[in-house]
CSV table of C-alpha atoms and ligand atoms in Angstrom, one decimal:
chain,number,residue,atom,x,y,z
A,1,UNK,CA,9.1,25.0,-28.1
A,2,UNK,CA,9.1,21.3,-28.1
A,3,UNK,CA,5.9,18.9,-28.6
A,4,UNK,CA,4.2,16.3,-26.5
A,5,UNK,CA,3.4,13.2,-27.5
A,6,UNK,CA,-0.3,14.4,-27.5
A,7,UNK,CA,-1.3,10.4,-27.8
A,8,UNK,CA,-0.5,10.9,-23.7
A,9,UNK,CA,-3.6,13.3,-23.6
A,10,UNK,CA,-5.8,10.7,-24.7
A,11,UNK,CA,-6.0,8.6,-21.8
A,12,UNK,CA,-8.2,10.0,-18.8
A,13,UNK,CA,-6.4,10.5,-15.2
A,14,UNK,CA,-5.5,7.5,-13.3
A,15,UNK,CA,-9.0,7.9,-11.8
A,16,UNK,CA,-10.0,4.1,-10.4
A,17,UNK,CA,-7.2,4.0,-7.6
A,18,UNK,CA,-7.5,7.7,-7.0
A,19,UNK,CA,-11.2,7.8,-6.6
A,20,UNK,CA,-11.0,5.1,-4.4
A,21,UNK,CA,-8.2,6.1,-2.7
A,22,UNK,CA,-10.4,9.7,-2.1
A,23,UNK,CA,-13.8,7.7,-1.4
A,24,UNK,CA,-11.7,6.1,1.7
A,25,UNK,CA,-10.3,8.8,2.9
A,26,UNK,CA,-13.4,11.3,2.9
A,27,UNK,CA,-15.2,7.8,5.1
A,28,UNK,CA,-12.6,7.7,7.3
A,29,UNK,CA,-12.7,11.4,8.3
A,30,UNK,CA,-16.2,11.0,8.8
A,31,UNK,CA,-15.7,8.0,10.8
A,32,UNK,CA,-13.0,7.8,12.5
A,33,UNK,CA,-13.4,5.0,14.5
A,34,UNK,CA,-14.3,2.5,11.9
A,35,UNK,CA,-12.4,-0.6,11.2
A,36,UNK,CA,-11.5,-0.6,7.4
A,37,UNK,CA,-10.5,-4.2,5.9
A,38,UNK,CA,-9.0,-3.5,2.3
A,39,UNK,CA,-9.8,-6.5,-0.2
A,40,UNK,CA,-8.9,-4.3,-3.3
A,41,UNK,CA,-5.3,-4.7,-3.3
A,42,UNK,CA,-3.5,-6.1,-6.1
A,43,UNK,CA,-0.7,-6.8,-4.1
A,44,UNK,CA,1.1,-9.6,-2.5
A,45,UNK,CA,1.2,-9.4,1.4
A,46,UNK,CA,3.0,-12.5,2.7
A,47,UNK,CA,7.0,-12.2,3.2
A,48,UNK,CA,9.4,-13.6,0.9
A,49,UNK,CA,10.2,-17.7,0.7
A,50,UNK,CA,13.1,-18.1,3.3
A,51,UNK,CA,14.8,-20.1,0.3
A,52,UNK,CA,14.8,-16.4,-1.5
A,53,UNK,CA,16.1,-14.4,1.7
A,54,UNK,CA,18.9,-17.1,2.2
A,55,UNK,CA,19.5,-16.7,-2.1
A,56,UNK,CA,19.2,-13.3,-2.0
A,57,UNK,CA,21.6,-13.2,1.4
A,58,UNK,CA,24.4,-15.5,-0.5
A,59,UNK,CA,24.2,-13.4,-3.6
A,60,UNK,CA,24.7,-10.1,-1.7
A,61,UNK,CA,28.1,-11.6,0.4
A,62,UNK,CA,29.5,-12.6,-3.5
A,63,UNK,CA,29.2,-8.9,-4.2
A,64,UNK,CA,31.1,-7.9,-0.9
A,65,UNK,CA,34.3,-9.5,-2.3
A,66,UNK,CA,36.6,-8.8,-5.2
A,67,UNK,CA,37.0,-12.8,-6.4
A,68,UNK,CA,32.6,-12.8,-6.7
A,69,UNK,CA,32.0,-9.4,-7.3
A,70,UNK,CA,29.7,-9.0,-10.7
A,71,UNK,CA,28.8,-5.5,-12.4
A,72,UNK,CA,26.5,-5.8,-15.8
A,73,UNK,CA,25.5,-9.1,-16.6
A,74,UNK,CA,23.6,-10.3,-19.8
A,75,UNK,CA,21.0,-7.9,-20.7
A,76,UNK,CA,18.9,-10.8,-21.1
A,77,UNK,CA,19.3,-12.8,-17.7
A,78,UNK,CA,21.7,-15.0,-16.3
A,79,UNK,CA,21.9,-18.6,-17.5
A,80,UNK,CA,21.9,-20.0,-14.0
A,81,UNK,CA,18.1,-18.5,-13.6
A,82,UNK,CA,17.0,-19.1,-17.3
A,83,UNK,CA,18.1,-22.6,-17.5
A,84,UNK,CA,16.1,-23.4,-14.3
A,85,UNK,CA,13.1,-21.8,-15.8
A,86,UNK,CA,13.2,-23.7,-18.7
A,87,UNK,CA,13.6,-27.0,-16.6
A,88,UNK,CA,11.1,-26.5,-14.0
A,89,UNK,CA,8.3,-24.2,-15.7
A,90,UNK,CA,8.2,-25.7,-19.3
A,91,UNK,CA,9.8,-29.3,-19.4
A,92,UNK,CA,7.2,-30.6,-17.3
A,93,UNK,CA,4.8,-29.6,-19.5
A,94,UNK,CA,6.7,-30.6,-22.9
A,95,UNK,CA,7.6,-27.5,-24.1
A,96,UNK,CA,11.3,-27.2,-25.5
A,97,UNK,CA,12.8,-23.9,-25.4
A,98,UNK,CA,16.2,-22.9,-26.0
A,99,UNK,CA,18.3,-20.1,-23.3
A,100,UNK,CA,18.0,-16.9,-25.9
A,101,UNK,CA,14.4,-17.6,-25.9
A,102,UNK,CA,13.8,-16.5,-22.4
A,103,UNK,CA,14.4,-13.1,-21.5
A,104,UNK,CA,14.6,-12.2,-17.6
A,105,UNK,CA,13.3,-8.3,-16.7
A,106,UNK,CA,12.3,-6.1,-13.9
A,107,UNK,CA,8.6,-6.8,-14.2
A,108,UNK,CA,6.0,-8.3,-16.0
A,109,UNK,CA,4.4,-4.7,-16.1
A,110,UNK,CA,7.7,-2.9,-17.8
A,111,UNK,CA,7.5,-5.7,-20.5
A,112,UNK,CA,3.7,-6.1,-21.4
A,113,UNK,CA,4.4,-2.4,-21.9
A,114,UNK,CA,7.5,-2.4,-23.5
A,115,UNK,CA,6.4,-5.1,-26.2
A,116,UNK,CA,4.1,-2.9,-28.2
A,117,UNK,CA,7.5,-0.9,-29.2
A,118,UNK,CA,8.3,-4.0,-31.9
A,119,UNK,CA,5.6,-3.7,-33.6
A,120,UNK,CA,4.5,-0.5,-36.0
A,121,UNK,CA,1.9,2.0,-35.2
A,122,UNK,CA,-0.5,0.3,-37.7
A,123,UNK,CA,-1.4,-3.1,-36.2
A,124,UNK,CA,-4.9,-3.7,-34.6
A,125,UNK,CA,-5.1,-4.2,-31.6
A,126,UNK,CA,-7.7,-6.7,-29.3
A,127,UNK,CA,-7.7,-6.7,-25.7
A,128,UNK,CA,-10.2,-8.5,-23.3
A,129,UNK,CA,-12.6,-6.8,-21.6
A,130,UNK,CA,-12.5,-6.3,-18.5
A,131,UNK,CA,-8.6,-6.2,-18.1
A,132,UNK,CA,-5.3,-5.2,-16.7
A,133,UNK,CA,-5.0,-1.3,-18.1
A,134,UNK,CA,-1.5,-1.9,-19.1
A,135,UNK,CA,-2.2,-3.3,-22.3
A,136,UNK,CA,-4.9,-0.6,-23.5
A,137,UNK,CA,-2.9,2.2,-21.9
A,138,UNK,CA,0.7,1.2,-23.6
A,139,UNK,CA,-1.3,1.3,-27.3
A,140,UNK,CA,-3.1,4.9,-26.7
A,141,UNK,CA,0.6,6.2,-25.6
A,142,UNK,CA,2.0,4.8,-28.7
A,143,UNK,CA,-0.6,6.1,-30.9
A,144,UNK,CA,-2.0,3.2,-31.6
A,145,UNK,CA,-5.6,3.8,-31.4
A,146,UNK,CA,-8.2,7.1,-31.7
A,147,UNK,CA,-9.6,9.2,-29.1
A,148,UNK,CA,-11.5,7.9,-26.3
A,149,UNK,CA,-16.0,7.9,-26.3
A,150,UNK,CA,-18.2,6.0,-24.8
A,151,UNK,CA,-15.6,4.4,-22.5
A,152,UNK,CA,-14.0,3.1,-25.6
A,153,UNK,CA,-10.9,3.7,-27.6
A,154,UNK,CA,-11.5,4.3,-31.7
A,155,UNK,CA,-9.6,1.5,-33.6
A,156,UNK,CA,-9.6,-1.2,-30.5
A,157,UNK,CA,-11.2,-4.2,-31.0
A,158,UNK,CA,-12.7,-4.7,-27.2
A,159,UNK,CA,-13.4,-8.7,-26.8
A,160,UNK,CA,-16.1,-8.8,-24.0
A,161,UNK,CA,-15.8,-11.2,-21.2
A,162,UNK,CA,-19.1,-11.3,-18.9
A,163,UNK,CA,-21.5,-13.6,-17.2
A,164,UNK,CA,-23.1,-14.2,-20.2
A,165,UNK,CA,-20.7,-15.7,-22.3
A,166,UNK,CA,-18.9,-17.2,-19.7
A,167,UNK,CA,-15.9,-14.7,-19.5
A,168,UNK,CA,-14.7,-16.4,-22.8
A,169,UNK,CA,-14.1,-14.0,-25.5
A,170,UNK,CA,-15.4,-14.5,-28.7
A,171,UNK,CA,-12.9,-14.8,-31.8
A,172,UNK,CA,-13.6,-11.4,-33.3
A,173,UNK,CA,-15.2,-10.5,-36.6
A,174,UNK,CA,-12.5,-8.2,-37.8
A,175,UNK,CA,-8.7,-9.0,-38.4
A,176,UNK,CA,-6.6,-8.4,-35.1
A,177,UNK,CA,-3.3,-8.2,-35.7
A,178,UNK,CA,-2.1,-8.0,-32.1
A,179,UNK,CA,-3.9,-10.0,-29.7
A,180,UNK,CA,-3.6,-9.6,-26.0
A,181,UNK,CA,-4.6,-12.3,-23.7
A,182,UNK,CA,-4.5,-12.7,-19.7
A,183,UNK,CA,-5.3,-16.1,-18.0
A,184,UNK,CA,-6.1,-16.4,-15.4
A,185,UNK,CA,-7.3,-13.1,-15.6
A,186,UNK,CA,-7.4,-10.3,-13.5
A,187,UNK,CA,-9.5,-8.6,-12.5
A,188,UNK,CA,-11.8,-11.6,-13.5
A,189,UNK,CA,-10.0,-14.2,-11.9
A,190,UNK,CA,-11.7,-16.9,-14.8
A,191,UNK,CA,-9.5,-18.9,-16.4
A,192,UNK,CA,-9.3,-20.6,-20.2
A,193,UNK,CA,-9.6,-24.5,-21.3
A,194,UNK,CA,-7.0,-25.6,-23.7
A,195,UNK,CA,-9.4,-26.2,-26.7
A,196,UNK,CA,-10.8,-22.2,-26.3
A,197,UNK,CA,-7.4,-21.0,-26.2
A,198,UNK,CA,-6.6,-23.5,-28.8
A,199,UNK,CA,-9.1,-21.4,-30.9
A,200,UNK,CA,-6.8,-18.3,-30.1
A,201,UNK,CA,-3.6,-19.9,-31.4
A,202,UNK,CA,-5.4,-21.1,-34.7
A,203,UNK,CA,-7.2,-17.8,-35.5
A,204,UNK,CA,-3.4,-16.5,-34.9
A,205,UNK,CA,-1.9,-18.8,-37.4
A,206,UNK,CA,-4.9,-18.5,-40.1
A,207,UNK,CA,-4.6,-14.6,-39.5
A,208,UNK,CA,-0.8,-13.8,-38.8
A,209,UNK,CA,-1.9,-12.2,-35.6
A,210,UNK,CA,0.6,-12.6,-32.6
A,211,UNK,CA,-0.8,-13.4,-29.2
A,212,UNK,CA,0.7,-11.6,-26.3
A,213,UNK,CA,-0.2,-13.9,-23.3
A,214,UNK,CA,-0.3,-12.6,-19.8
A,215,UNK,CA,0.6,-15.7,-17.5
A,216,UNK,CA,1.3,-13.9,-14.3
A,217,UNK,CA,-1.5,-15.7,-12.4
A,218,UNK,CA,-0.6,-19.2,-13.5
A,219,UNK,CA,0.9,-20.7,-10.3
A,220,UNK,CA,-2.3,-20.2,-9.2
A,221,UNK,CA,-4.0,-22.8,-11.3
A,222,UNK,CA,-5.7,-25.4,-9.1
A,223,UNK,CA,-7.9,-27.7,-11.9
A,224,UNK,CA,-6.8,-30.1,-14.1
A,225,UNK,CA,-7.1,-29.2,-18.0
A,226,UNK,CA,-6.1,-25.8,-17.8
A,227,UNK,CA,-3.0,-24.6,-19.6
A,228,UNK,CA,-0.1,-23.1,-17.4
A,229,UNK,CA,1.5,-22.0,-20.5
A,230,UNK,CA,-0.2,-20.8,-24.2
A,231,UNK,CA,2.4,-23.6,-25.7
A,232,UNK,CA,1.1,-26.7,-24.4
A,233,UNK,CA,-0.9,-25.7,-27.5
A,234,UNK,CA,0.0,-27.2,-30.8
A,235,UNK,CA,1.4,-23.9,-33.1
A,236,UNK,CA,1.7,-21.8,-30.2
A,237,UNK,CA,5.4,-21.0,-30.7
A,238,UNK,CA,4.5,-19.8,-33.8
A,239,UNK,CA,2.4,-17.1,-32.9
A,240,UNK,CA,2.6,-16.2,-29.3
A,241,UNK,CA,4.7,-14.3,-26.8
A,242,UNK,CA,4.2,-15.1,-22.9
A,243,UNK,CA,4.8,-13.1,-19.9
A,244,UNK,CA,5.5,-14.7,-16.6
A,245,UNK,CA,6.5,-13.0,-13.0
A,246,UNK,CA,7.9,-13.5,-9.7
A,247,UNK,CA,5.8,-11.0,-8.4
A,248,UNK,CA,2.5,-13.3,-7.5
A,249,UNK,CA,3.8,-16.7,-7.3
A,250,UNK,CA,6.8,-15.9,-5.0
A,251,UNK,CA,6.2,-13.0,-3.6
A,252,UNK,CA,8.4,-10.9,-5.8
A,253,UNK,CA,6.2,-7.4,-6.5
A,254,UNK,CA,8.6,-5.5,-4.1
A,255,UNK,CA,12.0,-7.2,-5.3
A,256,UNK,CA,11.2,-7.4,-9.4
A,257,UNK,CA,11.6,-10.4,-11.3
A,258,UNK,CA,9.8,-11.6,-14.5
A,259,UNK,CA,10.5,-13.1,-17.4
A,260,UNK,CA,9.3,-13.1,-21.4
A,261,UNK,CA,9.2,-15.4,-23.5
A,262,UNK,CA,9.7,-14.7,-27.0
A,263,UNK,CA,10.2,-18.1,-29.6
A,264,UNK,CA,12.3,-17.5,-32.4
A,265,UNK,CA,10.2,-18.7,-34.2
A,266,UNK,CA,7.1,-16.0,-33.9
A,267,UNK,CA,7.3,-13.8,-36.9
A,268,UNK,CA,5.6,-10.9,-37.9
A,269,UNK,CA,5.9,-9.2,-41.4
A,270,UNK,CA,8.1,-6.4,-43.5
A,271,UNK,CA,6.7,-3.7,-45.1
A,272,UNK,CA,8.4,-5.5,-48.2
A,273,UNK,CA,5.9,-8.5,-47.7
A,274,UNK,CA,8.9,-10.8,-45.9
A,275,UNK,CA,8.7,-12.1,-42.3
A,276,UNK,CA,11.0,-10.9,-39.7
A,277,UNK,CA,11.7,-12.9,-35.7
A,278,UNK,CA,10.3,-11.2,-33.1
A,279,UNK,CA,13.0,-12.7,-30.9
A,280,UNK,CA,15.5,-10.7,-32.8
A,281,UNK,CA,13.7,-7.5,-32.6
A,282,UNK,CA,12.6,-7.5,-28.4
A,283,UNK,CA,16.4,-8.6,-28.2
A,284,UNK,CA,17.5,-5.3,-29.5
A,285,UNK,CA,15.3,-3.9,-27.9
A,286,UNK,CA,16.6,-5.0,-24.2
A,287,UNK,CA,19.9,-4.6,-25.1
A,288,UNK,CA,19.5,-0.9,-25.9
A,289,UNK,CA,17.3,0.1,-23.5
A,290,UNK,CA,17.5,-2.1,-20.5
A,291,UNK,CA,20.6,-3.4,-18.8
A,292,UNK,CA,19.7,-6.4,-17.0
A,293,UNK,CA,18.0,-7.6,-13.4
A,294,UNK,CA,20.7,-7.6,-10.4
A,295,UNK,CA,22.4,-10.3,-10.2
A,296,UNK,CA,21.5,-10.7,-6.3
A,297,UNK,CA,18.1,-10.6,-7.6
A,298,UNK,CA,18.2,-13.5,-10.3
A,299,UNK,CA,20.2,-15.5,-7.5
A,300,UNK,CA,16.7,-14.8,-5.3
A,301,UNK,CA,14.9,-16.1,-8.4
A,302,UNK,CA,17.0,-19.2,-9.0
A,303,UNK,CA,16.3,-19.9,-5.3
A,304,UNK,CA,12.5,-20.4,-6.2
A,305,UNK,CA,13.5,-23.6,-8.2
A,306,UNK,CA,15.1,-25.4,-5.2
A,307,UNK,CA,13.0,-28.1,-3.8
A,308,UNK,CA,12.6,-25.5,-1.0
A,309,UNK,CA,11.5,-22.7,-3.0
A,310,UNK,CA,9.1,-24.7,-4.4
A,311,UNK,CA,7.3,-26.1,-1.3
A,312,UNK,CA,7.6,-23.0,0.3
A,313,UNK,CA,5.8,-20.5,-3.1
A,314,UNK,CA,3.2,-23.6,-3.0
A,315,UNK,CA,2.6,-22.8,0.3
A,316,UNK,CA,2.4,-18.9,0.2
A,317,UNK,CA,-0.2,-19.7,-2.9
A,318,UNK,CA,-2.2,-22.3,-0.5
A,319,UNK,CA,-2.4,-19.5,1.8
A,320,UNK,CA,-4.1,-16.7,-0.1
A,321,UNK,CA,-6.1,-19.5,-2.1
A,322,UNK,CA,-8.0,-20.3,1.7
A,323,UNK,CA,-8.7,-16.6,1.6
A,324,UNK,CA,-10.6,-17.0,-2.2
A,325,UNK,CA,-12.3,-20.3,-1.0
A,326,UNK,CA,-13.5,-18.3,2.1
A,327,UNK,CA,-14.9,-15.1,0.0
A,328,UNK,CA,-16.3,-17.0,-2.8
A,329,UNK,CA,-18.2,-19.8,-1.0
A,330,UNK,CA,-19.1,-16.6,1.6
A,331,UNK,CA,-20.3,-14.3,-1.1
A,332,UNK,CA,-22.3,-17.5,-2.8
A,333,UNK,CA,-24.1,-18.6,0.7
A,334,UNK,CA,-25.8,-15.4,0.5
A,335,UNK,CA,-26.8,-15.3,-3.3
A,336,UNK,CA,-24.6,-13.3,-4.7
A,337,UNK,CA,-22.9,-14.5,-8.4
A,338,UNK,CA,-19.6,-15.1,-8.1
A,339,UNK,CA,-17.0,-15.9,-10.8
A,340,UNK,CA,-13.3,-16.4,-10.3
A,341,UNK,CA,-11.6,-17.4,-6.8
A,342,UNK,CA,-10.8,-21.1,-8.3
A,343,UNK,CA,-7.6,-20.6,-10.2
A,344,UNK,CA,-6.8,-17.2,-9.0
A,345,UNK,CA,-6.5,-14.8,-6.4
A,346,UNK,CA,-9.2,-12.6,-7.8
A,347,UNK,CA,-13.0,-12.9,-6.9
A,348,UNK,CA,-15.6,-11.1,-9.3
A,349,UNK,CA,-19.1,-10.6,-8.3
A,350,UNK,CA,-22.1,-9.7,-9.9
A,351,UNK,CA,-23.2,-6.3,-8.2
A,352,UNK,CA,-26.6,-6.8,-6.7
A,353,UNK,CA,-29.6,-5.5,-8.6
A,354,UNK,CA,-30.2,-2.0,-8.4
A,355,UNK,CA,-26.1,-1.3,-8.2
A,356,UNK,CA,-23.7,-0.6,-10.4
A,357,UNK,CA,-20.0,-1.2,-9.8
A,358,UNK,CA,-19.4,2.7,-7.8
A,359,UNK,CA,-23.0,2.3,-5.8
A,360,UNK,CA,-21.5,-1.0,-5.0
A,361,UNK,CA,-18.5,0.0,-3.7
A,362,UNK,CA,-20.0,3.0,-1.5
A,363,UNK,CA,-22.2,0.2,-0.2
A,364,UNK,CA,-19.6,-2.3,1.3
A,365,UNK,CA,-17.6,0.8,2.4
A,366,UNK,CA,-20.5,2.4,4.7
A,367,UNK,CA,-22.2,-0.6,5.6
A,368,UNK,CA,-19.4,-3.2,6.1
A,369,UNK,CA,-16.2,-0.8,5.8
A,370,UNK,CA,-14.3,-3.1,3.2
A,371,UNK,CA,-12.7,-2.1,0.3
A,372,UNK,CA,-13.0,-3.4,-2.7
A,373,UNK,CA,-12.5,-2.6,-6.4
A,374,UNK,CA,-15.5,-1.2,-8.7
A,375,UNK,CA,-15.6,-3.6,-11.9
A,376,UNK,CA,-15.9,-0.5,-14.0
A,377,UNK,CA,-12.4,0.5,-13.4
A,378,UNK,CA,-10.9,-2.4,-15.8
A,379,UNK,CA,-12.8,-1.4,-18.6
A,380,UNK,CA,-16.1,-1.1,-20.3
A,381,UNK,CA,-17.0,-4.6,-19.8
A,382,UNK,CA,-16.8,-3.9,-16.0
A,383,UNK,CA,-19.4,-2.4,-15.4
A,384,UNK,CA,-22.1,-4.0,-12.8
A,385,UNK,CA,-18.9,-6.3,-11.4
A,386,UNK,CA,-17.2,-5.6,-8.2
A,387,UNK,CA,-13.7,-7.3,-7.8
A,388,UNK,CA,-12.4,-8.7,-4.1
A,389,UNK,CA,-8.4,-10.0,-3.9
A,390,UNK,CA,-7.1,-12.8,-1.8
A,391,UNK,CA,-4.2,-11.4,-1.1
A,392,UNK,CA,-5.3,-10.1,2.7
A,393,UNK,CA,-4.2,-12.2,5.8
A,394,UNK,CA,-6.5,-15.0,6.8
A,395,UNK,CA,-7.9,-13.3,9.6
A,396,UNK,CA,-8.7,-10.3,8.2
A,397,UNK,CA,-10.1,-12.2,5.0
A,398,UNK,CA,-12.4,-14.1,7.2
A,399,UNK,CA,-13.5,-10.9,9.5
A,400,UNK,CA,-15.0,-8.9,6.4
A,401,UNK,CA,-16.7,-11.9,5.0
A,402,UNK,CA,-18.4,-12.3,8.4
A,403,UNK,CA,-19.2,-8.9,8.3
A,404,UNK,CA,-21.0,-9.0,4.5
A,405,UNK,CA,-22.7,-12.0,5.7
A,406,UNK,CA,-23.9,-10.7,9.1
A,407,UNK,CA,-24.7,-7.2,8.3
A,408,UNK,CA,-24.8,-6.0,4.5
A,409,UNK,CA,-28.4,-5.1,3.6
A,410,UNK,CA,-29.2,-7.1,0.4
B,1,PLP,C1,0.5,-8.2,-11.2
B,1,PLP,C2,0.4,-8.4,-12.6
B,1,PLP,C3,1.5,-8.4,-13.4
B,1,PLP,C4,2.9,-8.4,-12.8
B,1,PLP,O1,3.6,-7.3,-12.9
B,1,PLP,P1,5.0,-7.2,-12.4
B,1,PLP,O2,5.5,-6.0,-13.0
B,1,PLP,O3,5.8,-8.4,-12.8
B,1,PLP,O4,5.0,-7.1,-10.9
B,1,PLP,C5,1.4,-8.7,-14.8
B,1,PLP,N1,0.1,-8.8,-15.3
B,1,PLP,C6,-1.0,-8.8,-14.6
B,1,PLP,C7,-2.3,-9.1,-15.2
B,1,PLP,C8,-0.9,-8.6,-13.2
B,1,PLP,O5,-2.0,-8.6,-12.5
């Protein structure tokens, strides 16, 4: 009979969205009346840019005639869309790259996933705490790390983020060799100054760790001084890989567009004691396993870096960003802690006393019937936090904050 990979059996049962999804439910059959206002979603809600439709509309007309038509393209992204990303998202900010450093994909998610492949089973692995599962989940699947106790993994190095230390993680005491990073974060929705993440690149150099840096929220960066990209910091192409999507700025989460960045100049080491691109390796990679984004996709991609698309993705971000002003200055007028909701789409409270992240949760849902997402859920670190997302409409947004300032017993 043929084996599992038993490093599958390690990870417990998608339980966060599942027990929530079941929490809801049971509510709702014992209320059937009530007006439920979900703040938990992770997911866009807004319609695509009209500059993408009419892209996306062109695109699928080329493919309707013979002279137009495309089948594969590049494995690794059309130069019309990667040539516009490297003007628009990394000349402003005086970054050089060159076209084969960029590599276009289905998702964000596929490649934070995927990237743990080019590296062997032995590296050490650091990943912020609270934080996207992805990152955690991809390592236990590739044997990367030991059984699960106490709501940890054996051989992860867990870099705690909290109220405390100011969701900034602390350099840690023993050698990471892979070193995963999200800013803005979710679910945290804090973000990182240049001269913290600064410390990140030079612990990376001094160390030969790689930083894998989750960038997905970064459109949403309202404040001066905070880095839109992990190289706007000296040495970063030497030691990091960044991740960047369609699916938050412009809407893309249903349609699937991302990109990765991978500098050829990021090396990581030979058993033999030589140094080896990582470009080279995530190329092969793609071009064995993957075979490209549609082409009517990268030409809705391309659109976002008209003038148009780019008023009109500014304008979808303005739009969910009224909904964080309106929770986070709601939740803070009646006491609550509040972190996040500034620079991204994610608002993270302190639970009140006397609740954890689940009591929480079964509070706002009885009393207020909203949804939202128990802290506990995104790791360890979670616990006693309670996570609300922007990403509702404006009415709604405003109608449940009304509600948890008019009628939530605190
Ligand atoms: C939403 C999200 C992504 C994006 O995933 P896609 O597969 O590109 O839709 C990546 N990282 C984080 C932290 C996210 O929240």
């Amino acid at each position: 009979m043929a084996f599992i990979n038993d490093n599958y059996l390690k990870l417990p049962g998608s339980y966060l969205f599942a027990e929530i999804a079941r929490r809801v439910s049971k509510f709702k059959e014992d209320h059937p009346a009530a007006d439920i206002i979900r703040l938990g979603i992770g997911d866009v809600t807004r319609p695509l840019p009209e500059a993408v439709i009419k892209g996306l509309h062109t695109a699928v007309d080329e493919m309707a005639d013979a002279r137009t038509f495309r089948g594969y393209g590049p494995e690794q992204g059309y130069a019309f869309l990667i040539e516009k990303i490297i003007a628009t998202d990394y000349a402003p900010l005086g970054v050089t790259l060159d076209v084969d450093e960029i590599f276009v994909s289905d998702g964000s998610k596929s490649d934070v996933g995927n990237i743990q492949e080019i590296f062997g089973v032995d590296n050490v692995v650091a990943i912020t705490d609270p934080v996207y599962p992805v990152y955690l989940d991809t390592n236990v699947m590739a044997g990367r790390t030991g059984e699960l106790a106490g709501g940890k993994f054996a051989g992860v190095t867990y870099l705690t983020c909290n109220a405390e230390n100011n969701f900034t993680p602390e350099l840690p005491e023993e050698r990471a060799d892979i070193i995963y990073l999200c800013f803005p974060n979710n679910p945290t929705g804090t973000t990182l100054p240049k001269e913290e993440l600064k410390k990140w690149v030079d612990y990376a150099k001094a160390n030969g760790s790689v930083i894998l840096y989750d960038a997905a929220y970064e459109a949403y960066i309202q404040e001066p001084g905070i880095p839109h990209s992990i190289y706007e910091i000296e040495g970063a192409k030497e030691v990091a890989i960044e991740f960047r999507t369609f699916s938050k700025n412009a809407g893309f989460t249903g349609t699937r567009c991302a990109f990765t960045v991978v500098p050829k100049t990021v090396m990581a080491a030979t058993k033999d004691g030589g140094q080896y691109p990582l470009n080279k390796l995530w190329n092969r990679r793609q071009t064995t396993k993957f075979n490209g984004v549609p082409y009517i996709i990268q030409r809705g991609a391309e659109a976002v870096y008209t003038p148009e698309g780019q008023r009109q993705i500014k304008e979808l971000i303005d739009y969910y960003m009224v909904n964080a002003k309106t929770i986070r200055e709601g939740l803070q007028s009646i006491g609550l802690d509040v972190f996040g909701g500034v620079n991204a789409p994610y608002i993270w409270l302190k639970t009140p006393k006397g609740y954890d992240s689940w009591s929480f949760f079964d509070k706002l849902l009885t009393e207020v019937n909203i949804v939202g997402t128990p802290g506990a859920g995104f790791g360890p670190a979670g616990e006693g936090y309670f996570r609300l997302t922007a990403f509702g409409s404006q009415e709604s947004t405003q109608e449940a904050i009304d509600r948890i300032k008019t009628k939530l017993s605190l």
